[in-house]
mmCIF file of C-alpha atoms in Angstrom:
data_model
loop_
_atom_site.group_PDB
_atom_site.id
_atom_site.type_symbol
_atom_site.label_atom_id
_atom_site.label_comp_id
_atom_site.label_asym_id
_atom_site.label_seq_id
_atom_site.Cartn_x
_atom_site.Cartn_y
_atom_site.Cartn_z
ATOM 1 C CA TYR Z 1 33.005 -64.519 -3.005
ATOM 2 C CA TYR Z 2 33.223 -61.098 -4.564
ATOM 3 C CA ILE Z 3 31.346 -58.068 -3.197
ATOM 4 C CA ASN Z 4 30.882 -54.746 -4.937
ATOM 5 C CA PHE Z 5 31.382 -51.587 -2.947
ATOM 6 C CA ASP Z 6 27.573 -51.252 -2.688
ATOM 7 C CA GLY Z 7 27.520 -54.524 -0.731
ATOM 8 C CA HIS Z 8 26.020 -56.698 -3.427
ATOM 9 C CA ASP Z 9 27.672 -59.778 -4.791
ATOM 10 C CA ALA Z 10 29.434 -59.216 -8.028
ATOM 11 C CA PRO Z 11 29.609 -62.000 -10.560
ATOM 12 C CA GLY Z 12 32.883 -63.750 -9.715
ATOM 13 C CA PRO Z 13 35.266 -64.054 -12.565
ATOM 14 C CA ALA Z 14 34.337 -66.985 -14.832
ATOM 15 C CA TRP Z 15 37.789 -68.416 -14.251
ATOM 16 C CA LEU Z 16 37.204 -68.615 -10.516
ATOM 17 C CA GLN Z 17 33.889 -70.384 -10.913
ATOM 18 C CA GLU Z 18 35.432 -72.816 -13.441
ATOM 19 C CA GLU Z 19 38.463 -73.395 -11.209
ATOM 20 C CA ASN Z 20 36.182 -74.219 -8.257
ATOM 21 C CA GLN Z 21 34.182 -76.650 -10.444
ATOM 22 C CA GLU Z 22 37.338 -78.307 -11.708
ATOM 23 C CA ARG Z 23 38.738 -78.639 -8.167
ATOM 24 C CA TRP Z 24 35.654 -80.550 -7.007
ATOM 25 C CA GLU Z 25 35.799 -82.785 -10.061
ATOM 26 C CA GLN Z 26 39.373 -83.660 -9.150
ATOM 27 C CA ASN Z 27 38.657 -84.075 -5.423
ATOM 28 C CA ALA Z 28 35.490 -86.181 -5.765
ATOM 29 C CA GLU Z 29 37.168 -89.536 -5.198
ATOM 30 C CA PHE Z 30 39.096 -88.292 -2.144
ATOM 31 C CA TRP Z 31 36.010 -86.635 -0.673
ATOM 32 C CA ASP Z 32 33.834 -89.684 -1.299
ATOM 33 C CA ASP Z 33 36.362 -91.942 0.411
ATOM 34 C CA TYR Z 34 36.754 -89.444 3.325
ATOM 35 C CA MET Z 35 33.020 -89.133 3.937
ATOM 36 C CA GLY Z 36 32.239 -92.770 3.456
ATOM 37 C CA GLU Z 37 28.724 -94.125 3.155
ATOM 38 C CA ALA Z 38 27.565 -92.722 6.492
ATOM 39 C CA GLY Z 39 29.546 -89.442 6.704
ATOM 40 C CA ASN Z 40 32.539 -88.442 8.769
ATOM 41 C CA ALA Z 41 32.719 -87.704 12.484
ATOM 42 C CA PHE Z 42 32.666 -83.866 12.105
ATOM 43 C CA HIS Z 43 29.524 -84.077 9.978
ATOM 44 C CA ASN Z 44 27.801 -86.757 12.054
ATOM 45 C CA ASP Z 45 28.599 -85.269 15.466
ATOM 46 C CA LEU Z 46 28.287 -81.530 14.788
ATOM 47 C CA VAL Z 47 26.666 -80.616 11.473
ATOM 48 C CA ARG Z 48 24.020 -83.366 11.057
ATOM 49 C CA PRO Z 49 22.311 -83.127 14.473
ATOM 50 C CA ALA Z 50 21.988 -79.365 14.363
ATOM 51 C CA THR Z 51 20.792 -79.327 10.792
ATOM 52 C CA ILE Z 52 18.232 -82.077 11.373
ATOM 53 C CA ARG Z 53 16.903 -80.224 14.468
ATOM 54 C CA LEU Z 54 16.567 -76.988 12.491
ATOM 55 C CA LEU Z 55 15.029 -78.641 9.414
ATOM 56 C CA ASN Z 56 12.401 -80.433 11.605
ATOM 57 C CA ILE Z 57 11.749 -83.012 8.879
ATOM 58 C CA GLN Z 58 8.224 -84.461 8.752
ATOM 59 C CA THR Z 59 7.320 -87.573 6.787
ATOM 60 C CA GLY Z 60 6.697 -86.626 3.190
ATOM 61 C CA ASP Z 61 8.519 -83.305 3.288
ATOM 62 C CA ARG Z 62 10.192 -82.310 0.056
ATOM 63 C CA VAL Z 63 13.782 -81.341 0.729
ATOM 64 C CA LEU Z 64 16.402 -79.878 -1.667
ATOM 65 C CA GLU Z 65 19.984 -80.536 -0.672
ATOM 66 C CA ILE Z 66 22.514 -78.219 -2.316
ATOM 67 C CA GLY Z 67 26.011 -79.631 -2.382
ATOM 68 C CA CYS Z 68 25.107 -83.224 -1.527
ATOM 69 C CA GLY Z 69 28.556 -84.641 -2.189
ATOM 70 C CA ASN Z 70 28.357 -88.426 -2.077
ATOM 71 C CA GLY Z 71 24.754 -88.373 -0.812
ATOM 72 C CA SER Z 72 25.282 -89.461 2.784
ATOM 73 C CA PHE Z 73 23.118 -86.670 4.229
ATOM 74 C CA ALA Z 74 20.434 -87.157 1.525
ATOM 75 C CA ARG Z 75 20.204 -90.816 2.528
ATOM 76 C CA HIS Z 76 19.768 -89.834 6.151
ATOM 77 C CA LEU Z 77 17.010 -87.330 5.201
ATOM 78 C CA ALA Z 78 15.235 -90.115 3.312
ATOM 79 C CA GLU Z 79 15.483 -92.379 6.368
ATOM 80 C CA LEU Z 80 13.593 -89.637 8.231
ATOM 81 C CA GLY Z 81 10.821 -89.778 5.665
ATOM 82 C CA ALA Z 82 11.761 -86.922 3.360
ATOM 83 C CA GLN Z 83 11.528 -86.893 -0.421
ATOM 84 C CA VAL Z 84 14.982 -85.551 -1.319
ATOM 85 C CA THR Z 85 16.290 -83.855 -4.400
ATOM 86 C CA ALA Z 86 20.054 -84.083 -3.781
ATOM 87 C CA THR Z 87 22.187 -81.841 -6.009
ATOM 88 C CA ASP Z 88 25.845 -81.110 -6.498
ATOM 89 C CA GLY Z 89 27.810 -79.008 -8.984
ATOM 90 C CA SER Z 90 30.279 -81.838 -9.557
ATOM 91 C CA HIS Z 91 29.349 -84.421 -12.166
ATOM 92 C CA GLU Z 92 31.870 -86.828 -10.540
ATOM 93 C CA MET Z 93 30.251 -86.495 -7.118
ATOM 94 C CA ILE Z 94 26.818 -87.247 -8.573
ATOM 95 C CA ALA Z 95 28.253 -90.192 -10.458
ATOM 96 C CA ARG Z 96 29.520 -91.526 -7.093
ATOM 97 C CA THR Z 97 25.969 -91.571 -5.720
ATOM 98 C CA GLN Z 98 24.855 -94.104 -8.362
ATOM 99 C CA GLY Z 99 25.689 -97.002 -6.044
ATOM 100 C CA ASP Z 100 23.366 -95.525 -3.410
ATOM 101 C CA PRO Z 101 20.631 -98.046 -2.601
ATOM 102 C CA THR Z 102 18.081 -95.253 -2.497
ATOM 103 C CA SER Z 103 18.923 -94.224 -6.094
ATOM 104 C CA ASP Z 104 16.411 -96.851 -7.289
ATOM 105 C CA SER Z 105 13.668 -95.504 -5.055
ATOM 106 C CA ASP Z 106 11.490 -92.446 -5.068
ATOM 107 C CA SER Z 107 12.989 -91.090 -1.855
ATOM 108 C CA VAL Z 108 16.212 -89.590 -3.274
ATOM 109 C CA VAL Z 109 16.795 -88.146 -6.706
ATOM 110 C CA TYR Z 110 20.337 -87.033 -7.585
ATOM 111 C CA GLU Z 111 21.014 -84.218 -10.029
ATOM 112 C CA VAL Z 112 23.928 -82.053 -11.196
ATOM 113 C CA LEU Z 113 23.005 -78.457 -10.399
ATOM 114 C CA ASP Z 114 25.033 -75.228 -10.507
ATOM 115 C CA ALA Z 115 23.776 -73.537 -7.302
ATOM 116 C CA ALA Z 116 25.375 -70.283 -8.333
ATOM 117 C CA ASN Z 117 23.045 -70.162 -11.355
ATOM 118 C CA PRO Z 118 19.532 -69.149 -10.132
ATOM 119 C CA ASP Z 119 17.916 -70.434 -13.270
ATOM 120 C CA HIS Z 120 19.127 -73.970 -12.403
ATOM 121 C CA ILE Z 121 17.543 -73.740 -8.968
ATOM 122 C CA LEU Z 122 14.329 -72.097 -10.158
ATOM 123 C CA ALA Z 123 13.903 -74.853 -12.793
ATOM 124 C CA LEU Z 124 13.037 -77.100 -9.829
ATOM 125 C CA GLY Z 125 9.812 -75.142 -9.353
ATOM 126 C CA THR Z 126 8.632 -72.304 -7.224
ATOM 127 C CA ASN Z 127 6.946 -73.059 -3.860
ATOM 128 C CA THR Z 128 8.072 -76.679 -4.251
ATOM 129 C CA PHE Z 129 10.207 -77.521 -1.204
ATOM 130 C CA ASP Z 130 9.418 -77.639 2.496
ATOM 131 C CA ALA Z 131 13.155 -77.251 3.294
ATOM 132 C CA VAL Z 132 16.508 -76.615 1.697
ATOM 133 C CA SER Z 133 19.836 -77.640 3.146
ATOM 134 C CA ALA Z 134 23.342 -76.625 2.130
ATOM 135 C CA ASN Z 135 25.917 -78.202 4.415
ATOM 136 C CA MET Z 136 29.500 -76.981 4.025
ATOM 137 C CA THR Z 137 28.682 -75.609 0.573
ATOM 138 C CA VAL Z 138 28.298 -71.834 0.706
ATOM 139 C CA MET Z 139 31.929 -71.353 1.700
ATOM 140 C CA ASP Z 140 33.039 -72.921 -1.616
ATOM 141 C CA MET Z 141 30.883 -70.762 -3.876
ATOM 142 C CA ALA Z 142 32.333 -67.775 -5.734
ATOM 143 C CA VAL Z 143 28.915 -66.063 -5.862
ATOM 144 C CA ILE Z 144 26.207 -66.712 -3.275
ATOM 145 C CA THR Z 145 23.481 -64.051 -3.567
ATOM 146 C CA PRO Z 146 21.784 -65.652 -6.620
ATOM 147 C CA MET Z 147 21.430 -68.935 -4.761
ATOM 148 C CA PHE Z 148 19.905 -67.277 -1.683
ATOM 149 C CA LYS Z 149 17.377 -65.369 -3.810
ATOM 150 C CA ALA Z 150 16.386 -68.481 -5.754
ATOM 151 C CA VAL Z 151 16.079 -70.609 -2.629
ATOM 152 C CA TYR Z 152 13.589 -68.161 -1.208
ATOM 153 C CA GLN Z 153 11.456 -68.631 -4.337
ATOM 154 C CA ILE Z 154 11.521 -72.482 -4.360
ATOM 155 C CA LEU Z 155 10.558 -72.778 -0.705
ATOM 156 C CA LYS Z 156 6.930 -73.242 0.201
ATOM 157 C CA PRO Z 157 5.479 -70.576 2.492
ATOM 158 C CA GLY Z 158 6.802 -71.315 5.970
ATOM 159 C CA GLY Z 159 9.664 -73.415 4.607
ATOM 160 C CA CYS Z 160 13.165 -73.157 5.937
ATOM 161 C CA PHE Z 161 16.717 -72.931 4.553
ATOM 162 C CA VAL Z 162 19.427 -74.318 6.785
ATOM 163 C CA PHE Z 163 23.104 -73.988 5.844
ATOM 164 C CA SER Z 164 26.369 -74.579 7.612
ATOM 165 C CA GLN Z 165 29.520 -72.858 6.467
ATOM 166 C CA HIS Z 166 32.261 -72.894 9.007
ATOM 167 C CA HIS Z 167 34.983 -75.327 8.162
ATOM 168 C CA PRO Z 168 36.540 -77.248 11.043
ATOM 169 C CA CYS Z 169 39.990 -75.995 10.032
#
């Protein structure tokens, strides 16, 4: 991401944001196949357990997932009793969640959302979510400060935001 000399995020060049979006549209099939329905070993063995522990999901919690990919983590959150709004910036990734058996239930709702645009996040409602998760997402964003500020506003008092960003490579 881009940082001004005063330490604040600068809006990344539009071409960089568009390039990132296009890259994920092109990689959606590969990533969906790689993750599979239940997730890959890195996610299941390292990311998921720590994230679940930190989120401390209670039955009925409303959870926003930013960068849901093919929805494998959203499905797991729903199995724990959460009501999940699973979002991704890639239209193709969201299209790949349509075969998800939870897509016909109230436990997971999938939406395309540009997490770098705070208006898109804030449209979900202030003080709405008990928790927000962004697994392996922040590292792919050209601009991150708007997301962090918006997440703070959509969380209920006492809510938590858990994100992982270190890539295994």
